[in-house]
Amino acid sequence: MSNLNEVYQNIEKACQDSQRQSKDVTLVAVSKTYGIDAIEPFILEGQKTFGENRVQEAVEKFIPLKEKYPDLKLHLIGPLQTNKVKDAVALFDVIESVDRLELAEKLAKEMKKQGKNIPCFIQVNTGKEPQKSGCFPEDVEKFTQSCLDLGLNVIGLMCIPPKDEEPSAHFAFLKKLAKKVNLHELSMGMSADYTIAVEQGATFVRVGSALFGPRG
Ligand SMILES: *Cc1c(COP(=O)(O)O)cnc(C)c1O
């Protein structure tokens, strides 16, 4: 069985185990560090949604890929510098890493300019790790409101749990936070823990190495 089929089967099983419907879970295939040659077979196998964490790398790979396959959907899952906002708004279909007011303001302005209203997630630093991006949990309510006031199309919350902690506590926490701010989409779960995330309500899972193999 292909890696893609296996991941979809695991998602299906996790949905069954938690009385969810697999149509409510979108697999974001994280293709960072992999080239067009590695990505194209997944597209031919039917995968449409991909995730990249660097704007420049994504531009190089996905401008040609989107030209060839216009129905691809590309998610930005990595930190976004304000000087890359213009390119990001031009290329990405979803931005998962909105985490500070300055960025939200630049995004809102650029989207107006480009006539777009790209769905966004607010990234939450659930473990409050100093080196990690993401808004702190206690700031989520206020920051969400600020983003909505700016006109951003905020659809959900995203998190990357600390490496050395049980992810499920963080997933449950993110779900609780999303409920509090009345957002419905949850982007959580990576190769090591996406089935746990699905059981806890993830609507988007971001899976890289389980599909493409280990990154060098
Ligand atoms: C790289 C990355 C992933 C995918 O990680 P894997 O462990 O390879 O599945 C998911 N989310 C983010 C934000 C990433 O940077």
mmCIF file of C-alpha atoms in Angstrom, residues 87-180:
data_model
loop_
_atom_site.group_PDB
_atom_site.id
_atom_site.type_symbol
_atom_site.label_atom_id
_atom_site.label_comp_id
_atom_site.label_asym_id
_atom_site.label_seq_id
_atom_site.Cartn_x
_atom_site.Cartn_y
_atom_site.Cartn_z
ATOM 1 C CA ASP A 87 4.387 36.675 -1.820
ATOM 2 C CA ALA A 88 2.520 34.598 0.757
ATOM 3 C CA VAL A 89 -0.842 36.212 -0.025
ATOM 4 C CA ALA A 90 -0.209 35.751 -3.749
ATOM 5 C CA LEU A 91 0.536 32.016 -3.436
ATOM 6 C CA PHE A 92 -1.088 30.378 -0.415
ATOM 7 C CA ASP A 93 -4.731 29.317 -0.067
ATOM 8 C CA VAL A 94 -4.644 29.043 3.731
ATOM 9 C CA ILE A 95 -2.307 30.699 6.241
ATOM 10 C CA GLU A 96 -1.987 28.653 9.428
ATOM 11 C CA SER A 97 0.593 30.713 11.281
ATOM 12 C CA VAL A 98 -0.968 34.070 12.167
ATOM 13 C CA ASP A 99 0.462 34.806 15.596
ATOM 14 C CA ARG A 100 0.949 38.531 16.171
ATOM 15 C CA LEU A 101 -0.835 41.807 15.563
ATOM 16 C CA GLU A 102 1.797 43.328 13.283
ATOM 17 C CA LEU A 103 1.505 40.321 10.971
ATOM 18 C CA ALA A 104 -2.294 40.323 11.099
ATOM 19 C CA GLU A 105 -2.355 43.992 10.118
ATOM 20 C CA LYS A 106 0.023 43.455 7.184
ATOM 21 C CA LEU A 107 -1.959 40.410 6.027
ATOM 22 C CA ALA A 108 -5.277 42.259 6.154
ATOM 23 C CA LYS A 109 -3.850 45.176 4.199
ATOM 24 C CA GLU A 110 -2.196 42.968 1.567
ATOM 25 C CA MET A 111 -5.293 40.788 1.115
ATOM 26 C CA LYS A 112 -7.384 43.903 0.460
ATOM 27 C CA LYS A 113 -4.808 45.047 -2.056
ATOM 28 C CA GLN A 114 -4.829 41.683 -3.850
ATOM 29 C CA GLY A 115 -8.609 41.328 -3.571
ATOM 30 C CA LYS A 116 -8.417 38.152 -1.485
ATOM 31 C CA ASN A 117 -9.736 36.953 1.830
ATOM 32 C CA ILE A 118 -7.598 33.906 2.551
ATOM 33 C CA PRO A 119 -8.733 31.629 5.404
ATOM 34 C CA CYS A 120 -6.370 31.920 8.389
ATOM 35 C CA PHE A 121 -5.576 30.001 11.531
ATOM 36 C CA ILE A 122 -4.232 31.546 14.673
ATOM 37 C CA GLN A 123 -1.167 29.631 15.804
ATOM 38 C CA VAL A 124 -1.156 29.031 19.544
ATOM 39 C CA ASN A 125 2.000 28.285 21.528
ATOM 40 C CA THR A 126 0.177 25.885 23.857
ATOM 41 C CA GLY A 127 3.388 24.912 25.670
ATOM 42 C CA LYS A 128 4.515 28.548 25.988
ATOM 43 C CA GLU A 129 7.932 27.580 24.650
ATOM 44 C CA PRO A 130 10.143 30.676 24.339
ATOM 45 C CA GLN A 131 11.772 29.611 21.036
ATOM 46 C CA LYS A 132 8.472 28.719 19.372
ATOM 47 C CA SER A 133 6.186 31.081 17.507
ATOM 48 C CA GLY A 134 2.503 31.309 18.283
ATOM 49 C CA CYS A 135 0.324 33.483 20.417
ATOM 50 C CA PHE A 136 0.163 32.578 24.120
ATOM 51 C CA PRO A 137 -3.052 30.837 25.239
ATOM 52 C CA GLU A 138 -4.092 33.695 27.520
ATOM 53 C CA ASP A 139 -3.901 36.105 24.571
ATOM 54 C CA VAL A 140 -5.963 34.046 22.119
ATOM 55 C CA GLU A 141 -9.325 35.613 22.878
ATOM 56 C CA LYS A 142 -8.140 39.187 22.458
ATOM 57 C CA PHE A 143 -5.946 38.406 19.438
ATOM 58 C CA THR A 144 -8.745 36.526 17.658
ATOM 59 C CA GLN A 145 -11.018 39.519 18.111
ATOM 60 C CA SER A 146 -8.334 41.878 16.793
ATOM 61 C CA CYS A 147 -7.904 39.702 13.689
ATOM 62 C CA LEU A 148 -11.655 39.588 13.086
ATOM 63 C CA ASP A 149 -11.841 43.369 13.552
ATOM 64 C CA LEU A 150 -9.164 43.726 10.850
ATOM 65 C CA GLY A 151 -11.412 41.720 8.522
ATOM 66 C CA LEU A 152 -9.268 38.567 8.473
ATOM 67 C CA ASN A 153 -11.114 35.360 7.668
ATOM 68 C CA VAL A 154 -10.086 33.480 10.833
ATOM 69 C CA ILE A 155 -11.385 29.902 10.703
ATOM 70 C CA GLY A 156 -9.540 28.090 13.485
ATOM 71 C CA LEU A 157 -6.581 27.474 15.761
ATOM 72 C CA MET A 158 -3.333 25.646 15.062
ATOM 73 C CA CYS A 159 -0.701 24.257 17.452
ATOM 74 C CA ILE A 160 2.592 22.360 17.524
ATOM 75 C CA PRO A 161 2.904 20.680 20.942
ATOM 76 C CA PRO A 162 6.300 20.572 22.728
ATOM 77 C CA LYS A 163 8.386 17.600 21.544
ATOM 78 C CA ASP A 164 8.825 16.057 24.988
ATOM 79 C CA GLU A 165 5.226 16.227 26.181
ATOM 80 C CA GLU A 166 2.106 14.138 25.637
ATOM 81 C CA PRO A 167 0.470 15.740 22.600
ATOM 82 C CA SER A 168 -3.055 14.779 23.640
ATOM 83 C CA ALA A 169 -3.172 17.262 26.530
ATOM 84 C CA HIS A 170 -2.227 20.028 24.079
ATOM 85 C CA PHE A 171 -4.797 18.900 21.512
ATOM 86 C CA ALA A 172 -7.536 18.877 24.148
ATOM 87 C CA PHE A 173 -6.436 22.313 25.323
ATOM 88 C CA LEU A 174 -6.487 23.738 21.777
ATOM 89 C CA LYS A 175 -9.975 22.359 21.246
ATOM 90 C CA LYS A 176 -11.174 23.994 24.459
ATOM 91 C CA LEU A 177 -9.630 27.318 23.434
ATOM 92 C CA ALA A 178 -11.254 27.145 19.995
ATOM 93 C CA LYS A 179 -14.643 26.525 21.555
ATOM 94 C CA LYS A 180 -14.181 29.510 23.830
#
